[in-house]
Amino acid sequence: MFDLGVEVDERTPQALCKASANGALAGAHRADEYERAGTIHARMLATARGVHASMRVQRHNAHMTTALLDDALATFDALFEEARIAGEPDPTAMAVATAGLDARPSVRMVLLKAHDARGFVFYTHLDGRKGRDLQANPHAALLFHWPRVREGIQVRIEGAVETVSDDEADAYFASRPRGSQLGAWASKQSETLESPDAFVERLAHVEREFDGRDVPRPLRWTGLRVKPERIEFWFGAAYRLHERWLYEGDLTGAWSKRMLYP
């Protein structure tokens, strides 16, 4: 057997033998590589076929009949109830995105307090950032995420914003726990807080002020209604084969719908 690590003159018989041996080994290595490549290719092909079949099953099983409803708000109602039954910790939790005149977006989580044909309502103090944004630019986007429903569902809502009536705001404020009512008076929302003690002192002052009587609604604390113009329902699925339905409303209240690529 040749010692292939020994350097020899390339013109000698030893060199020719070494080259021949190296070539044979290289050929054997290539054959092994081709065999491995063929095996890998076969495995990849089998995997791809399996994935394709699984994808077909996934799409068949994930067909969303609720997304085929003609009315976007009826679709929301059905999925909202499904989220509640599925045990979502709080299906009313939603992100609210706003932007002021400076066009800088801002987003935060709030709770949906009412929804009907007129829109989606949450409550806030108009002197906070979202209140200021919406007074300057009365348009907002909402996002619900319900990961426990099916393979996960997102609902995106865009529309103009209006203030609810005083009667609506008064009725909701009156239904809140007294501690929450007092907190609405004590908080100067989004302003700088010098220390936690300062907030405690303000709260104590408010408690003394309203001791023994009902707490009225602060004038700058009210409800905001997002009137939906576009609602998208996103249904999660394996292999990023998500299902997206976009509903767009017109001035008559009718909805048109179309699918979007995921």
PDB file of C-alpha atoms in Angstrom:
ATOM      1  CA  MET A   1       0.000   0.000   0.000  1.00  0.00           C
ATOM      2  CA  PHE A   2       1.276   3.460  -0.875  1.00  0.00           C
ATOM      3  CA  ASP A   3       1.901   6.141   1.687  1.00  0.00           C
ATOM      4  CA  LEU A   4      -0.084   8.913  -0.011  1.00  0.00           C
ATOM      5  CA  GLY A   5       1.321  11.500   2.338  1.00  0.00           C
ATOM      6  CA  VAL A   6       4.924  11.080   1.069  1.00  0.00           C
ATOM      7  CA  GLU A   7       6.122  13.704  -1.381  1.00  0.00           C
ATOM      8  CA  VAL A   8       7.773  12.207  -4.539  1.00  0.00           C
ATOM      9  CA  ASP A   9       9.014  13.449  -7.901  1.00  0.00           C
ATOM     10  CA  GLU A  10       5.957  13.752 -10.171  1.00  0.00           C
ATOM     11  CA  ARG A  11       7.883  12.094 -13.038  1.00  0.00           C
ATOM     12  CA  THR A  12       8.783   8.924 -11.132  1.00  0.00           C
ATOM     13  CA  PRO A  13       6.797   5.677 -11.172  1.00  0.00           C
ATOM     14  CA  GLN A  14       6.020   6.291  -7.509  1.00  0.00           C
ATOM     15  CA  ALA A  15       4.441   9.611  -8.446  1.00  0.00           C
ATOM     16  CA  LEU A  16       2.344   8.029 -11.169  1.00  0.00           C
ATOM     17  CA  CYS A  17       1.176   5.346  -8.757  1.00  0.00           C
ATOM     18  CA  LYS A  18       0.362   7.991  -6.159  1.00  0.00           C
ATOM     19  CA  ALA A  19      -1.644  10.012  -8.684  1.00  0.00           C
ATOM     20  CA  SER A  20      -3.513   6.911  -9.762  1.00  0.00           C
ATOM     21  CA  ALA A  21      -4.295   6.003  -6.166  1.00  0.00           C
ATOM     22  CA  ASN A  22      -5.407   9.542  -5.379  1.00  0.00           C
ATOM     23  CA  GLY A  23      -7.615   9.546  -8.450  1.00  0.00           C
ATOM     24  CA  ALA A  24      -9.170   6.262  -7.419  1.00  0.00           C
ATOM     25  CA  LEU A  25      -9.826   7.579  -3.942  1.00  0.00           C
ATOM     26  CA  ALA A  26     -11.277  10.803  -5.354  1.00  0.00           C
ATOM     27  CA  GLY A  27     -13.511   8.777  -7.622  1.00  0.00           C
ATOM     28  CA  ALA A  28     -14.656   6.698  -4.697  1.00  0.00           C
ATOM     29  CA  HIS A  29     -15.335   9.851  -2.705  1.00  0.00           C
ATOM     30  CA  ARG A  30     -17.325  11.287  -5.613  1.00  0.00           C
ATOM     31  CA  ALA A  31     -19.293   8.067  -5.900  1.00  0.00           C
ATOM     32  CA  ASP A  32     -20.056   8.221  -2.184  1.00  0.00           C
ATOM     33  CA  GLU A  33     -21.039  11.876  -2.528  1.00  0.00           C
ATOM     34  CA  TYR A  34     -23.283  11.120  -5.496  1.00  0.00           C
ATOM     35  CA  GLU A  35     -24.892   8.304  -3.538  1.00  0.00           C
ATOM     36  CA  ARG A  36     -25.386  10.547  -0.523  1.00  0.00           C
ATOM     37  CA  ALA A  37     -26.688  13.353  -2.734  1.00  0.00           C
ATOM     38  CA  GLY A  38     -29.100  10.950  -4.359  1.00  0.00           C
ATOM     39  CA  THR A  39     -30.283   9.778  -0.964  1.00  0.00           C
ATOM     40  CA  ILE A  40     -30.677  13.355   0.273  1.00  0.00           C
ATOM     41  CA  HIS A  41     -32.536  14.325  -2.904  1.00  0.00           C
ATOM     42  CA  ALA A  42     -34.849  11.343  -2.506  1.00  0.00           C
ATOM     43  CA  ARG A  43     -35.518  12.276   1.101  1.00  0.00           C
ATOM     44  CA  MET A  44     -36.161  15.910   0.175  1.00  0.00           C
ATOM     45  CA  LEU A  45     -38.521  14.831  -2.588  1.00  0.00           C
ATOM     46  CA  ALA A  46     -40.389  12.518  -0.229  1.00  0.00           C
ATOM     47  CA  THR A  47     -40.564  15.267   2.387  1.00  0.00           C
ATOM     48  CA  ALA A  48     -41.829  17.774  -0.167  1.00  0.00           C
ATOM     49  CA  ARG A  49     -44.511  15.334  -1.301  1.00  0.00           C
ATOM     50  CA  GLY A  50     -45.505  14.740   2.304  1.00  0.00           C
ATOM     51  CA  VAL A  51     -45.600  18.468   3.021  1.00  0.00           C
ATOM     52  CA  HIS A  52     -47.679  19.054  -0.095  1.00  0.00           C
ATOM     53  CA  ALA A  53     -50.157  16.373   0.960  1.00  0.00           C
ATOM     54  CA  SER A  54     -50.242  17.759   4.493  1.00  0.00           C
ATOM     55  CA  MET A  55     -50.817  21.238   3.114  1.00  0.00           C
ATOM     56  CA  ARG A  56     -53.779  19.987   1.098  1.00  0.00           C
ATOM     57  CA  VAL A  57     -55.240  18.383   4.216  1.00  0.00           C
ATOM     58  CA  GLN A  58     -54.508  21.523   6.229  1.00  0.00           C
ATOM     59  CA  ARG A  59     -56.281  23.755   3.761  1.00  0.00           C
ATOM     60  CA  HIS A  60     -59.230  21.359   3.610  1.00  0.00           C
ATOM     61  CA  ASN A  61     -59.524  21.192   7.387  1.00  0.00           C
ATOM     62  CA  ALA A  62     -58.926  24.916   7.901  1.00  0.00           C
ATOM     63  CA  HIS A  63     -61.737  26.108   5.639  1.00  0.00           C
ATOM     64  CA  MET A  64     -63.325  28.988   7.539  1.00  0.00           C
ATOM     65  CA  THR A  65     -67.061  29.099   6.909  1.00  0.00           C
ATOM     66  CA  THR A  66     -67.459  32.081   9.246  1.00  0.00           C
ATOM     67  CA  ALA A  67     -65.172  34.104   6.979  1.00  0.00           C
ATOM     68  CA  LEU A  68     -67.646  33.608   4.146  1.00  0.00           C
ATOM     69  CA  LEU A  69     -70.394  35.626   5.826  1.00  0.00           C
ATOM     70  CA  ASP A  70     -71.344  38.648   3.765  1.00  0.00           C
ATOM     71  CA  ASP A  71     -71.521  41.001   6.742  1.00  0.00           C
ATOM     72  CA  ALA A  72     -68.214  41.881   8.402  1.00  0.00           C
ATOM     73  CA  LEU A  73     -69.788  42.760  11.750  1.00  0.00           C
ATOM     74  CA  ALA A  74     -71.709  39.478  11.871  1.00  0.00           C
ATOM     75  CA  THR A  75     -68.426  37.707  11.170  1.00  0.00           C
ATOM     76  CA  PHE A  76     -66.790  39.587  14.043  1.00  0.00           C
ATOM     77  CA  ASP A  77     -69.641  38.691  16.388  1.00  0.00           C
ATOM     78  CA  ALA A  78     -69.320  34.984  15.551  1.00  0.00           C
ATOM     79  CA  LEU A  79     -65.554  34.926  16.054  1.00  0.00           C
ATOM     80  CA  PHE A  80     -65.746  37.067  19.200  1.00  0.00           C
ATOM     81  CA  GLU A  81     -68.109  34.513  20.718  1.00  0.00           C
ATOM     82  CA  GLU A  82     -65.817  31.710  19.578  1.00  0.00           C
ATOM     83  CA  ALA A  83     -62.898  33.428  21.343  1.00  0.00           C
ATOM     84  CA  ARG A  84     -64.928  33.682  24.530  1.00  0.00           C
ATOM     85  CA  ILE A  85     -65.887  29.995  24.406  1.00  0.00           C
ATOM     86  CA  ALA A  86     -62.285  29.000  23.598  1.00  0.00           C
ATOM     87  CA  GLY A  87     -61.161  30.506  26.907  1.00  0.00           C
ATOM     88  CA  GLU A  88     -59.217  33.514  25.673  1.00  0.00           C
ATOM     89  CA  PRO A  89     -58.052  35.353  28.836  1.00  0.00           C
ATOM     90  CA  ASP A  90     -59.740  38.553  27.659  1.00  0.00           C
ATOM     91  CA  PRO A  91     -61.215  38.593  24.150  1.00  0.00           C
ATOM     92  CA  THR A  92     -62.039  42.298  24.579  1.00  0.00           C
ATOM     93  CA  ALA A  93     -58.334  43.246  24.730  1.00  0.00           C
ATOM     94  CA  MET A  94     -57.303  45.161  21.626  1.00  0.00           C
ATOM     95  CA  ALA A  95     -54.440  47.316  20.428  1.00  0.00           C
ATOM     96  CA  VAL A  96     -55.339  50.866  19.394  1.00  0.00           C
ATOM     97  CA  ALA A  97     -52.991  52.623  16.987  1.00  0.00           C
ATOM     98  CA  THR A  98     -53.176  56.386  16.506  1.00  0.00           C
ATOM     99  CA  ALA A  99     -51.104  59.141  14.938  1.00  0.00           C
ATOM    100  CA  GLY A 100     -51.194  62.865  15.555  1.00  0.00           C
ATOM    101  CA  LEU A 101     -50.413  65.690  13.167  1.00  0.00           C
ATOM    102  CA  ASP A 102     -46.722  64.781  13.406  1.00  0.00           C
ATOM    103  CA  ALA A 103     -47.599  61.417  11.760  1.00  0.00           C
ATOM    104  CA  ARG A 104     -45.770  59.504  14.501  1.00  0.00           C
ATOM    105  CA  PRO A 105     -47.676  56.291  15.266  1.00  0.00           C
ATOM    106  CA  SER A 106     -48.471  55.277  18.815  1.00  0.00           C
ATOM    107  CA  VAL A 107     -50.081  52.050  19.997  1.00  0.00           C
ATOM    108  CA  ARG A 108     -51.419  50.732  23.300  1.00  0.00           C
ATOM    109  CA  MET A 109     -53.733  48.040  24.661  1.00  0.00           C
ATOM    110  CA  VAL A 110     -57.256  48.945  25.773  1.00  0.00           C
ATOM    111  CA  LEU A 111     -60.504  47.044  26.348  1.00  0.00           C
ATOM    112  CA  LEU A 112     -63.464  46.956  23.997  1.00  0.00           C
ATOM    113  CA  LYS A 113     -66.479  48.139  25.991  1.00  0.00           C
ATOM    114  CA  ALA A 114     -69.208  48.024  23.356  1.00  0.00           C
ATOM    115  CA  HIS A 115     -69.681  47.179  19.708  1.00  0.00           C
ATOM    116  CA  ASP A 116     -72.645  47.278  17.384  1.00  0.00           C
ATOM    117  CA  ALA A 117     -73.478  48.371  13.848  1.00  0.00           C
ATOM    118  CA  ARG A 118     -72.135  51.844  14.630  1.00  0.00           C
ATOM    119  CA  GLY A 119     -68.648  50.695  15.599  1.00  0.00           C
ATOM    120  CA  PHE A 120     -66.246  49.662  18.358  1.00  0.00           C
ATOM    121  CA  VAL A 121     -66.119  51.676  21.596  1.00  0.00           C
ATOM    122  CA  PHE A 122     -63.407  52.178  24.212  1.00  0.00           C
ATOM    123  CA  TYR A 123     -63.134  54.796  26.958  1.00  0.00           C
ATOM    124  CA  THR A 124     -60.300  57.148  27.765  1.00  0.00           C
ATOM    125  CA  HIS A 125     -59.315  60.609  28.927  1.00  0.00           C
ATOM    126  CA  LEU A 126     -59.138  63.057  26.043  1.00  0.00           C
ATOM    127  CA  ASP A 127     -56.064  64.756  27.511  1.00  0.00           C
ATOM    128  CA  GLY A 128     -53.945  61.587  27.217  1.00  0.00           C
ATOM    129  CA  ARG A 129     -51.854  60.938  24.125  1.00  0.00           C
ATOM    130  CA  LYS A 130     -54.412  58.825  22.296  1.00  0.00           C
ATOM    131  CA  GLY A 131     -57.069  61.408  23.059  1.00  0.00           C
ATOM    132  CA  ARG A 132     -54.876  64.216  21.724  1.00  0.00           C
ATOM    133  CA  ASP A 133     -53.936  62.171  18.655  1.00  0.00           C
ATOM    134  CA  LEU A 134     -57.553  61.407  17.836  1.00  0.00           C
ATOM    135  CA  GLN A 135     -58.650  65.001  18.267  1.00  0.00           C
ATOM    136  CA  ALA A 136     -55.966  66.073  15.782  1.00  0.00           C
ATOM    137  CA  ASN A 137     -56.352  63.091  13.437  1.00  0.00           C
ATOM    138  CA  PRO A 138     -59.652  61.258  14.035  1.00  0.00           C
ATOM    139  CA  HIS A 139     -58.660  57.924  12.513  1.00  0.00           C
ATOM    140  CA  ALA A 140     -57.518  54.768  14.287  1.00  0.00           C
ATOM    141  CA  ALA A 141     -56.637  51.126  13.725  1.00  0.00           C
ATOM    142  CA  LEU A 142     -57.590  48.307  16.085  1.00  0.00           C
ATOM    143  CA  LEU A 143     -56.121  44.828  16.400  1.00  0.00           C
ATOM    144  CA  PHE A 144     -57.533  41.797  18.193  1.00  0.00           C
ATOM    145  CA  HIS A 145     -55.416  38.647  18.564  1.00  0.00           C
ATOM    146  CA  TRP A 146     -57.036  35.410  19.709  1.00  0.00           C
ATOM    147  CA  PRO A 147     -54.310  32.704  19.646  1.00  0.00           C
ATOM    148  CA  ARG A 148     -56.528  30.042  21.243  1.00  0.00           C
ATOM    149  CA  VAL A 149     -59.107  30.122  18.465  1.00  0.00           C
ATOM    150  CA  ARG A 150     -58.422  27.532  15.753  1.00  0.00           C
ATOM    151  CA  GLU A 151     -54.830  28.081  14.589  1.00  0.00           C
ATOM    152  CA  GLY A 152     -54.894  31.697  15.799  1.00  0.00           C
ATOM    153  CA  ILE A 153     -57.009  34.596  14.573  1.00  0.00           C
ATOM    154  CA  GLN A 154     -56.268  38.290  14.136  1.00  0.00           C
ATOM    155  CA  VAL A 155     -58.888  40.940  13.411  1.00  0.00           C
ATOM    156  CA  ARG A 156     -57.722  44.284  12.035  1.00  0.00           C
ATOM    157  CA  ILE A 157     -60.120  47.221  11.965  1.00  0.00           C
ATOM    158  CA  GLU A 158     -59.582  50.673  10.465  1.00  0.00           C
ATOM    159  CA  GLY A 159     -61.905  53.644  10.500  1.00  0.00           C
ATOM    160  CA  ALA A 160     -62.794  57.170  11.492  1.00  0.00           C
ATOM    161  CA  VAL A 161     -63.338  57.993  15.156  1.00  0.00           C
ATOM    162  CA  GLU A 162     -66.159  59.866  16.843  1.00  0.00           C
ATOM    163  CA  THR A 163     -67.030  60.664  20.455  1.00  0.00           C
ATOM    164  CA  VAL A 164     -69.951  58.776  21.960  1.00  0.00           C
ATOM    165  CA  SER A 165     -72.928  60.733  23.266  1.00  0.00           C
ATOM    166  CA  ASP A 166     -72.857  62.155  26.792  1.00  0.00           C
ATOM    167  CA  ASP A 167     -75.692  59.805  27.752  1.00  0.00           C
ATOM    168  CA  GLU A 168     -73.655  56.771  26.635  1.00  0.00           C
ATOM    169  CA  ALA A 169     -70.555  57.981  28.446  1.00  0.00           C
ATOM    170  CA  ASP A 170     -72.496  58.815  31.626  1.00  0.00           C
ATOM    171  CA  ALA A 171     -74.210  55.414  31.656  1.00  0.00           C
ATOM    172  CA  TYR A 172     -70.951  53.529  31.258  1.00  0.00           C
ATOM    173  CA  PHE A 173     -69.111  55.651  33.846  1.00  0.00           C
ATOM    174  CA  ALA A 174     -71.913  55.054  36.349  1.00  0.00           C
ATOM    175  CA  SER A 175     -71.482  51.286  35.869  1.00  0.00           C
ATOM    176  CA  ARG A 176     -67.802  51.349  36.843  1.00  0.00           C
ATOM    177  CA  PRO A 177     -66.545  50.454  40.340  1.00  0.00           C
ATOM    178  CA  ARG A 178     -66.265  53.472  42.610  1.00  0.00           C
ATOM    179  CA  GLY A 179     -62.498  53.036  42.842  1.00  0.00           C
ATOM    180  CA  SER A 180     -62.210  53.293  39.060  1.00  0.00           C
ATOM    181  CA  GLN A 181     -64.405  56.386  39.076  1.00  0.00           C
ATOM    182  CA  LEU A 182     -62.196  58.053  41.667  1.00  0.00           C
ATOM    183  CA  GLY A 183     -59.087  57.038  39.722  1.00  0.00           C
ATOM    184  CA  ALA A 184     -60.425  58.784  36.622  1.00  0.00           C
ATOM    185  CA  TRP A 185     -60.592  62.031  38.601  1.00  0.00           C
ATOM    186  CA  ALA A 186     -57.218  61.569  40.311  1.00  0.00           C
ATOM    187  CA  SER A 187     -55.172  60.730  37.207  1.00  0.00           C
ATOM    188  CA  LYS A 188     -53.789  63.468  34.984  1.00  0.00           C
ATOM    189  CA  GLN A 189     -53.350  60.960  32.183  1.00  0.00           C
ATOM    190  CA  SER A 190     -50.000  60.994  30.345  1.00  0.00           C
ATOM    191  CA  GLU A 191     -48.650  63.939  32.359  1.00  0.00           C
ATOM    192  CA  THR A 192     -45.407  63.635  34.320  1.00  0.00           C
ATOM    193  CA  LEU A 193     -45.862  62.040  37.755  1.00  0.00           C
ATOM    194  CA  GLU A 194     -43.430  63.472  40.297  1.00  0.00           C
ATOM    195  CA  SER A 195     -43.643  60.443  42.604  1.00  0.00           C
ATOM    196  CA  PRO A 196     -46.033  57.607  43.508  1.00  0.00           C
ATOM    197  CA  ASP A 197     -46.871  59.496  46.694  1.00  0.00           C
ATOM    198  CA  ALA A 198     -48.159  62.419  44.657  1.00  0.00           C
ATOM    199  CA  PHE A 199     -50.724  60.162  42.985  1.00  0.00           C
ATOM    200  CA  VAL A 200     -51.749  58.666  46.336  1.00  0.00           C
ATOM    201  CA  GLU A 201     -52.267  62.172  47.717  1.00  0.00           C
ATOM    202  CA  ARG A 202     -54.409  63.189  44.740  1.00  0.00           C
ATOM    203  CA  LEU A 203     -56.504  60.042  45.129  1.00  0.00           C
ATOM    204  CA  ALA A 204     -57.022  60.741  48.840  1.00  0.00           C
ATOM    205  CA  HIS A 205     -58.083  64.299  48.005  1.00  0.00           C
ATOM    206  CA  VAL A 206     -60.625  63.043  45.460  1.00  0.00           C
ATOM    207  CA  GLU A 207     -61.994  60.514  47.961  1.00  0.00           C
ATOM    208  CA  ARG A 208     -62.595  63.297  50.490  1.00  0.00           C
ATOM    209  CA  GLU A 209     -64.176  65.532  47.835  1.00  0.00           C
ATOM    210  CA  PHE A 210     -66.750  62.923  46.801  1.00  0.00           C
ATOM    211  CA  ASP A 211     -67.260  61.343  50.204  1.00  0.00           C
ATOM    212  CA  GLY A 212     -70.894  60.352  50.697  1.00  0.00           C
ATOM    213  CA  ARG A 213     -72.066  61.145  47.169  1.00  0.00           C
ATOM    214  CA  ASP A 214     -72.019  59.740  43.659  1.00  0.00           C
ATOM    215  CA  VAL A 215     -68.945  60.349  41.543  1.00  0.00           C
ATOM    216  CA  PRO A 216     -69.826  62.206  38.330  1.00  0.00           C
ATOM    217  CA  ARG A 217     -68.050  61.594  35.048  1.00  0.00           C
ATOM    218  CA  PRO A 218     -65.122  63.969  34.380  1.00  0.00           C
ATOM    219  CA  LEU A 219     -65.972  66.099  31.363  1.00  0.00           C
ATOM    220  CA  ARG A 220     -62.768  65.132  29.543  1.00  0.00           C
ATOM    221  CA  TRP A 221     -63.302  61.417  30.160  1.00  0.00           C
ATOM    222  CA  THR A 222     -65.471  59.807  27.514  1.00  0.00           C
ATOM    223  CA  GLY A 223     -65.922  57.047  24.984  1.00  0.00           C
ATOM    224  CA  LEU A 224     -64.500  56.928  21.481  1.00  0.00           C
ATOM    225  CA  ARG A 225     -66.123  54.935  18.718  1.00  0.00           C
ATOM    226  CA  VAL A 226     -64.141  53.571  15.770  1.00  0.00           C
ATOM    227  CA  LYS A 227     -66.522  53.423  12.811  1.00  0.00           C
ATOM    228  CA  PRO A 228     -65.200  50.521  10.717  1.00  0.00           C
ATOM    229  CA  GLU A 229     -64.357  51.146   7.093  1.00  0.00           C
ATOM    230  CA  ARG A 230     -62.082  48.116   6.625  1.00  0.00           C
ATOM    231  CA  ILE A 231     -62.052  44.873   8.611  1.00  0.00           C
ATOM    232  CA  GLU A 232     -59.582  42.086   7.908  1.00  0.00           C
ATOM    233  CA  PHE A 233     -59.879  38.589   9.352  1.00  0.00           C
ATOM    234  CA  TRP A 234     -56.609  36.642   9.446  1.00  0.00           C
ATOM    235  CA  PHE A 235     -56.758  32.894  10.082  1.00  0.00           C
ATOM    236  CA  GLY A 236     -53.453  31.217  10.924  1.00  0.00           C
ATOM    237  CA  ALA A 237     -52.424  27.972   9.229  1.00  0.00           C
ATOM    238  CA  ALA A 238     -49.359  25.746   8.905  1.00  0.00           C
ATOM    239  CA  TYR A 239     -46.609  26.508   6.376  1.00  0.00           C
ATOM    240  CA  ARG A 240     -47.704  30.184   6.332  1.00  0.00           C
ATOM    241  CA  LEU A 241     -50.778  29.269   4.295  1.00  0.00           C
ATOM    242  CA  HIS A 242     -52.740  31.802   6.290  1.00  0.00           C
ATOM    243  CA  GLU A 243     -56.212  32.794   5.166  1.00  0.00           C
ATOM    244  CA  ARG A 244     -56.995  36.504   4.890  1.00  0.00           C
ATOM    245  CA  TRP A 245     -60.364  38.061   4.177  1.00  0.00           C
ATOM    246  CA  LEU A 246     -60.676  41.820   3.710  1.00  0.00           C
ATOM    247  CA  TYR A 247     -64.086  43.458   4.072  1.00  0.00           C
ATOM    248  CA  GLU A 248     -64.601  47.035   2.914  1.00  0.00           C
ATOM    249  CA  GLY A 249     -67.713  49.024   3.759  1.00  0.00           C
ATOM    250  CA  ASP A 250     -69.488  51.634   1.679  1.00  0.00           C
ATOM    251  CA  LEU A 251     -71.647  54.608   2.626  1.00  0.00           C
ATOM    252  CA  THR A 252     -74.814  52.490   2.592  1.00  0.00           C
ATOM    253  CA  GLY A 253     -73.459  50.109   5.213  1.00  0.00           C
ATOM    254  CA  ALA A 254     -72.978  47.244   2.759  1.00  0.00           C
ATOM    255  CA  TRP A 255     -69.774  45.217   2.749  1.00  0.00           C
ATOM    256  CA  SER A 256     -67.708  43.776  -0.064  1.00  0.00           C
ATOM    257  CA  LYS A 257     -65.132  41.085   0.640  1.00  0.00           C
ATOM    258  CA  ARG A 258     -62.104  39.645  -1.084  1.00  0.00           C
ATOM    259  CA  MET A 259     -59.247  37.318  -0.230  1.00  0.00           C
ATOM    260  CA  LEU A 260     -55.659  38.502   0.114  1.00  0.00           C
ATOM    261  CA  TYR A 261     -52.426  36.599  -0.337  1.00  0.00           C
ATOM    262  CA  PRO A 262     -50.938  35.707   3.060  1.00  0.00           C
TER     263      PRO A 262
END
